[in-house]
PDB file of C-alpha atoms in Angstrom:
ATOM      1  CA  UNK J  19     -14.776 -12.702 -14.225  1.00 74.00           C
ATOM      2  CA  UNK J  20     -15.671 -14.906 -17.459  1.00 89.00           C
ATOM      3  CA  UNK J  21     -13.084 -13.407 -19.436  1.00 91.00           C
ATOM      4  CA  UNK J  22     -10.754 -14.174 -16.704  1.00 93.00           C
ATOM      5  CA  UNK J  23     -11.960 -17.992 -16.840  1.00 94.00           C
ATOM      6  CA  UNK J  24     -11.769 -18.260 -20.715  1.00 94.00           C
ATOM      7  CA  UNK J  25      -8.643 -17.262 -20.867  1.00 93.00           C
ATOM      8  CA  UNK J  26      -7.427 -19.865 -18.088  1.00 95.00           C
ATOM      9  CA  UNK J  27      -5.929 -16.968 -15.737  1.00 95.00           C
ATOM     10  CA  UNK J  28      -7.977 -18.247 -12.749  1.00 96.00           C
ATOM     11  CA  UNK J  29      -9.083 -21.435 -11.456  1.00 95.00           C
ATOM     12  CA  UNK J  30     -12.754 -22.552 -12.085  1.00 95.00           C
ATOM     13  CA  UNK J  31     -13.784 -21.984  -8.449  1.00 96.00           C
ATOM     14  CA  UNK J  32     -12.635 -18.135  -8.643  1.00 95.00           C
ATOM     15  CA  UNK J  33     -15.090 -16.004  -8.589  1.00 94.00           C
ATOM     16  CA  UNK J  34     -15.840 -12.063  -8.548  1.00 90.00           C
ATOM     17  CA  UNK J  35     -16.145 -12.117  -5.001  1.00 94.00           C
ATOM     18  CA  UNK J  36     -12.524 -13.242  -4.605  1.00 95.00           C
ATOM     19  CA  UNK J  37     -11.386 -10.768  -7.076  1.00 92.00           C
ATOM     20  CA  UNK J  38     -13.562  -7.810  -4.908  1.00 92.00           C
ATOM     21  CA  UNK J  39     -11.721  -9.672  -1.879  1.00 95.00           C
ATOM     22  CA  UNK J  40      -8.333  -9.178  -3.481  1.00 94.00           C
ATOM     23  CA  UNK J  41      -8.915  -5.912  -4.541  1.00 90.00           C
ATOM     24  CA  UNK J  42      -9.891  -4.091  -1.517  1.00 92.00           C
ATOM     25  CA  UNK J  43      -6.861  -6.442   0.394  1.00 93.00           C
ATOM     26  CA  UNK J  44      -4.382  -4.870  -2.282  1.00 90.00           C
ATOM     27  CA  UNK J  45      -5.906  -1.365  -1.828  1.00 88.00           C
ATOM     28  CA  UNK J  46      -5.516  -1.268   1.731  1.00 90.00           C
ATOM     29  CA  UNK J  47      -2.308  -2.861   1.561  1.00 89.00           C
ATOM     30  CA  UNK J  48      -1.012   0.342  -0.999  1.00 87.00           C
ATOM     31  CA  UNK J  49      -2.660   2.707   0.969  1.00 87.00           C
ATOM     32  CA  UNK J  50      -1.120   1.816   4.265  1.00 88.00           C
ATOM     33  CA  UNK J  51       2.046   1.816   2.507  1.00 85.00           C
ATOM     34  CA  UNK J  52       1.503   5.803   1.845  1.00 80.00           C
ATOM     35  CA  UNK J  53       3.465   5.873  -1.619  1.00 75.00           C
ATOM     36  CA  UNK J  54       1.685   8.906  -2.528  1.00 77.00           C
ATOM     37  CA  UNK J  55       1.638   6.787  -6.237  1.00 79.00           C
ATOM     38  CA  UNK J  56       0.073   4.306  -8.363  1.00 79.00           C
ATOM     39  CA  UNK J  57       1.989   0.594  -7.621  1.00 84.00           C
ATOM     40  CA  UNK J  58       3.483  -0.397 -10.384  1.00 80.00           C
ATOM     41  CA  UNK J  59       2.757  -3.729 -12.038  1.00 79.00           C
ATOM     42  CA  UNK J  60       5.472  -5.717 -10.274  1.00 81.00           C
ATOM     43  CA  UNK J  61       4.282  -4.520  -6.759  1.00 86.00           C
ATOM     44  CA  UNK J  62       1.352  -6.023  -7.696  1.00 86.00           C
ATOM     45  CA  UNK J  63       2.746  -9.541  -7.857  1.00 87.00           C
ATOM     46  CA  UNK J  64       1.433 -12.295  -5.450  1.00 91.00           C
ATOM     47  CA  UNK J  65      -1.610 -10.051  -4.354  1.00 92.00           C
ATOM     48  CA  UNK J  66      -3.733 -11.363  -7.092  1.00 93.00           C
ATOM     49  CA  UNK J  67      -4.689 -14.891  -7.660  1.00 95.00           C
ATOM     50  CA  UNK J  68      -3.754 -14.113 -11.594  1.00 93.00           C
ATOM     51  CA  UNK J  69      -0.819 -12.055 -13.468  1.00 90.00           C
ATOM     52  CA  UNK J  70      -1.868  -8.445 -12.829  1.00 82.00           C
ATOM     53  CA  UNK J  71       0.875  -7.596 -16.633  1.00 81.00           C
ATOM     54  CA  UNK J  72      -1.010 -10.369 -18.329  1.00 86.00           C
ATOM     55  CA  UNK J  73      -2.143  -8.699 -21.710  1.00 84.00           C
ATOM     56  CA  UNK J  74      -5.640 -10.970 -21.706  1.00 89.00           C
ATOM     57  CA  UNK J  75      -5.950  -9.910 -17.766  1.00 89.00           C
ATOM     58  CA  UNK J  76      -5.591  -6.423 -18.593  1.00 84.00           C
ATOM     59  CA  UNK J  77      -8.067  -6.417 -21.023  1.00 86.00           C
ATOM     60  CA  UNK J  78     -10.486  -8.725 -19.256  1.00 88.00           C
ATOM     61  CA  UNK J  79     -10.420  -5.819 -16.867  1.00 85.00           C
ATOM     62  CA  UNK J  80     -10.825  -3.104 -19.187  1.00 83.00           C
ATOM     63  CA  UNK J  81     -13.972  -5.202 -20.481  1.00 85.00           C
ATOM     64  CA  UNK J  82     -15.000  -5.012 -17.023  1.00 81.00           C
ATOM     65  CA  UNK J  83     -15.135  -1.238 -16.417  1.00 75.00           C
ATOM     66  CA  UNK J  84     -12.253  -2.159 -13.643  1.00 76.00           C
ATOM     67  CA  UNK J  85      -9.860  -0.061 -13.399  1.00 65.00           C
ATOM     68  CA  UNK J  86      -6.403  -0.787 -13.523  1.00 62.00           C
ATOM     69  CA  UNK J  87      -4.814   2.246 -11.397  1.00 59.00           C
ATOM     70  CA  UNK J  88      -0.748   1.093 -12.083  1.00 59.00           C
ATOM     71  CA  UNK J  89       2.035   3.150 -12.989  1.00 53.00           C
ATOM     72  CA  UNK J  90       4.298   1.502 -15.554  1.00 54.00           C
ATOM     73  CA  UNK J  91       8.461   2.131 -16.525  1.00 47.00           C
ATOM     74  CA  UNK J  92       7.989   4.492 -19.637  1.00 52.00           C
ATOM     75  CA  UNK J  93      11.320   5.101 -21.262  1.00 52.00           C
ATOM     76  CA  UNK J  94      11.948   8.584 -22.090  1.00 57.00           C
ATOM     77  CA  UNK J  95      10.696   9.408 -26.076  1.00 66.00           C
ATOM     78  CA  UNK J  96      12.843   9.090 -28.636  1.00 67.00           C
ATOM     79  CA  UNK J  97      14.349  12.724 -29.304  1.00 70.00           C
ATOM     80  CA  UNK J  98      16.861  12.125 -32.753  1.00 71.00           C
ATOM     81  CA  UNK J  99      17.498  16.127 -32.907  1.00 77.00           C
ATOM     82  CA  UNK J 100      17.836  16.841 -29.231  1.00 62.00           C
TER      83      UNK J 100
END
């Protein structure tokens, strides 16, 4: 959770505990919810004591070997000839 620090995404006193803590809270909170789908980034919003689309959170994660199990909007590709 260093990265997290150095890039000023948590407070001081945060700690990887309180990440594991948020984690399994989220977890159970998608799972209960039965979507039968990854949560997108916006419904992960408020269950994380950082931004969960922050670019430096995301790869702070990466770095971590967490993984970040989220579904995002893709628009559909670009077809110019059908």
């Amino acid at each position: 959770m260093d990265c997290l620090h150095r890039n000023n995404l948590v407070k001081a006193s945060y700690t990887a505990k309180d990440y594991d803590t948020e984690n399994r809270r989220f977890d159970k909170y998608w799972n209960d919810r039965r979507m039968g789908r990854a949560p997108t980034i916006a419904e992960t919003q408020g269950h994380f004591s950082f931004d969960y689309s922050d670019v430096d959170a995301a790869t702070c994660l990466a770095n971590n070997h967490e993984v970040m199990d989220v579904q995002e909007y893709k628009p559909p590709g670009w077809k110019p000839f059908g």
